[in-house]
Short mmCIF file of C-alpha atoms and ligand atoms in Angstrom, two decimals:
data_model
loop_
_atom_site.label_atom_id
_atom_site.label_comp_id
_atom_site.label_asym_id
_atom_site.label_seq_id
_atom_site.Cartn_x
_atom_site.Cartn_y
_atom_site.Cartn_z
CA MET L 248 111.78 124.97 110.90
CA GLU L 249 111.45 124.55 107.33
CA LYS L 250 108.54 123.65 104.90
CA THR L 251 107.67 122.10 102.19
CA PHE L 252 105.56 121.68 99.35
CA ALA L 253 104.54 118.14 98.57
CA ILE L 254 101.95 116.60 96.12
CA ILE L 255 100.34 112.93 96.33
CA LYS L 256 99.92 112.09 92.51
CA PRO L 257 96.73 111.24 90.64
CA ASP L 258 98.17 107.48 89.92
CA ALA L 259 98.64 106.95 93.91
CA VAL L 260 95.18 108.31 94.81
CA GLU L 261 93.77 106.73 92.30
CA ARG L 262 95.25 103.35 94.15
CA ARG L 263 94.73 103.91 97.80
CA ILE L 264 97.73 104.48 98.48
CA THR L 265 97.66 107.86 100.10
CA GLY L 266 97.29 106.92 103.59
CA LYS L 267 100.57 104.38 103.05
CA ILE L 268 102.15 107.38 102.05
CA ILE L 269 101.31 110.25 104.34
CA SER L 270 101.78 107.14 107.19
CA LYS L 271 105.45 106.97 105.85
CA ILE L 272 105.43 111.12 105.90
CA GLU L 273 104.21 111.30 109.51
CA GLU L 274 106.86 107.92 110.71
CA SER L 275 110.10 110.59 109.04
CA GLY L 276 109.05 113.44 111.97
CA PHE L 277 107.22 115.76 108.88
CA ASN L 278 104.46 117.35 110.78
CA ILE L 279 101.88 118.29 108.44
CA VAL L 280 101.06 121.85 108.55
CA ALA L 281 98.18 121.90 105.50
CA MET L 282 96.41 119.14 103.25
CA LYS L 283 94.04 119.33 100.79
CA LYS L 284 92.54 117.46 97.45
CA ILE L 285 92.36 119.19 95.23
CA TRP L 286 91.83 118.30 91.04
CA LEU L 287 93.80 120.15 88.77
CA THR L 288 92.23 121.10 85.68
CA LYS L 289 94.89 121.64 83.00
CA LYS L 290 95.62 125.48 83.40
CA GLU L 291 96.61 124.80 86.54
CA ALA L 292 99.08 121.47 86.39
CA GLU L 293 100.80 124.20 83.29
CA GLY L 294 100.89 127.13 85.80
CA PHE L 295 102.81 124.54 88.41
CA TYR L 296 105.18 123.06 86.55
CA ALA L 297 105.38 125.97 83.72
CA VAL L 298 109.56 125.68 84.21
CA HIS L 299 109.17 122.76 82.50
CA LYS L 300 107.41 123.82 79.54
CA GLY L 301 108.85 123.04 76.42
CA LYS L 302 110.46 120.14 77.90
CA PRO L 303 109.19 116.46 75.70
CA PHE L 304 107.35 114.82 78.59
CA PHE L 305 105.34 118.68 79.58
CA GLU L 306 102.34 117.87 77.78
CA SER L 307 101.87 114.33 78.87
CA LEU L 308 102.86 115.51 82.09
CA ILE L 309 99.95 118.26 81.97
CA ASN L 310 97.40 115.66 80.88
CA TYR L 311 98.48 112.90 84.02
CA MET L 312 98.50 115.68 86.86
CA SER L 313 94.98 116.79 85.47
CA SER L 314 93.74 113.05 84.75
CA GLY L 315 92.60 112.78 88.91
CA PRO L 316 92.34 114.48 92.06
CA CYS L 317 95.81 114.61 93.73
CA ILE L 318 96.60 116.09 97.71
CA ALA L 319 98.45 119.06 98.15
CA MET L 320 100.62 119.24 101.94
CA VAL L 321 102.47 121.26 103.41
CA LEU L 322 105.46 119.68 105.11
CA GLU L 323 107.55 121.55 108.50
CA LYS L 324 110.60 119.76 110.17
CA GLU L 325 114.30 120.64 110.12
CA ASN L 326 115.51 120.56 106.85
CA ALA L 327 112.34 119.23 105.85
CA ILE L 328 113.58 120.05 101.55
CA ALA L 329 115.99 118.19 101.49
CA ASP L 330 114.59 115.19 103.92
CA TRP L 331 111.02 115.46 101.78
CA ARG L 332 113.53 114.67 98.68
CA LYS L 333 115.27 111.88 100.50
CA LEU L 334 112.22 110.26 101.68
CA MET L 335 110.92 110.69 97.61
CA GLY L 336 113.68 109.45 96.14
CA ALA L 337 114.91 109.82 92.61
CA THR L 338 112.68 111.05 90.22
CA ASN L 339 113.27 108.02 88.06
CA PRO L 340 112.03 105.06 90.44
CA ALA L 341 114.04 102.51 88.29
CA ASN L 342 116.61 104.56 90.32
CA ALA L 343 115.31 105.07 93.72
CA GLU L 344 116.80 103.95 96.77
CA ALA L 345 115.21 101.45 98.54
CA GLY L 346 112.68 102.06 100.87
CA THR L 347 111.79 105.13 99.54
CA ILE L 348 107.92 106.31 98.86
CA ARG L 349 108.95 105.70 94.76
CA LYS L 350 111.68 102.72 95.17
CA GLU L 351 108.37 101.05 96.64
CA PHE L 352 105.08 102.87 95.07
CA ALA L 353 106.37 104.31 91.58
CA ILE L 354 104.96 103.04 88.83
CA ASP L 355 107.74 104.87 86.27
CA VAL L 356 109.33 108.32 85.55
CA GLU L 357 106.60 110.24 84.91
CA LYS L 358 103.36 108.10 86.92
CA ASN L 359 106.61 109.15 90.33
CA SER L 360 103.31 108.44 92.61
CA VAL L 361 105.10 112.57 94.85
CA HIS L 362 106.21 115.24 93.78
CA GLY L 363 108.49 117.27 96.32
CA SER L 364 110.12 121.30 96.04
CA ASP L 365 113.73 121.02 95.13
CA ALA L 366 114.87 124.54 96.98
CA VAL L 367 113.85 127.49 99.30
CA ASP L 368 112.34 129.67 96.54
CA THR L 369 110.67 126.92 94.67
CA ALA L 370 108.82 125.54 98.02
CA LYS L 371 107.61 129.47 99.20
CA TYR L 372 106.56 129.11 95.64
CA GLU L 373 104.96 125.72 95.48
CA ILE L 374 103.21 126.14 98.52
CA SER L 375 101.81 129.96 97.80
CA TYR L 376 100.47 128.67 94.55
CA PHE L 377 98.39 125.86 96.57
CA PHE L 378 97.04 127.42 99.75
CA SER L 379 96.80 130.91 101.56
CA ASN L 380 97.94 132.16 104.97
CA LEU L 381 94.41 130.76 106.69
CA GLU L 382 95.11 127.04 106.00
CA PHE L 383 97.59 126.29 107.42
CA CYS L 384 98.14 124.91 111.42
CA GLU L 385 100.76 125.22 112.47
P1 LIG D 680 108.62 115.88 89.13
O1 LIG D 680 109.02 115.88 90.39
O2 LIG D 680 107.06 116.29 90.29
O3 LIG D 680 109.24 117.47 88.39
C1 LIG D 680 108.24 117.10 86.80
C2 LIG D 680 107.87 115.87 86.47
O4 LIG D 680 107.94 115.55 85.32
C3 LIG D 680 108.50 114.16 86.79
O5 LIG D 680 108.35 114.61 88.78
C4 LIG D 680 107.45 113.49 86.76
O6 LIG D 680 105.96 113.22 87.17
C5 LIG D 680 107.86 114.17 84.83
N1 LIG D 680 108.49 112.85 83.99
C6 LIG D 680 108.02 112.23 83.08
N2 LIG D 680 109.29 112.31 82.66
C7 LIG D 680 110.35 112.88 82.67
C8 LIG D 680 111.37 113.36 82.89
N3 LIG D 680 112.11 112.14 81.74
N4 LIG D 680 112.82 113.79 83.67
C9 LIG D 680 111.67 114.47 85.25
N5 LIG D 680 110.30 113.96 85.15
C10 LIG D 680 110.00 113.86 84.28
#
């Protein structure tokens, strides 16, 4: 079974819509095998988003991701990586399809409520950035 990494971002936690987002995740057939609430430091956010370093939105993204707590999760299901990206919708909610989380809840391209890994290697790296093996319920 494939695993992917997911974050419910600070804008969604602040607006108290984590329950609604988690319901959508469960209704879509994902098994949540690990989950925790965590408030990233700037350094931790920079490490997580290192691939975006140098991009015009990087500094603002780091400030936003360290502005409050988020919910980190490991989701499991067949085709979890692609299916979670489909359920999230496009990065920019203006381009997201109806029925996706970002279409329904995201504020803008930065405060887009959720994150998901984009490939198998990225999922492995992102899961290990947040979770140890002891934190999995399989
Ligand atoms: P995420 O899927 O977590 O990956 C990088 C994040 O950077 C993205 O979601 C947004 O929160 C943020 N971001 C801000 N501006 C942009 C942009 N123009 N393009 C892509 N990502 C952006």
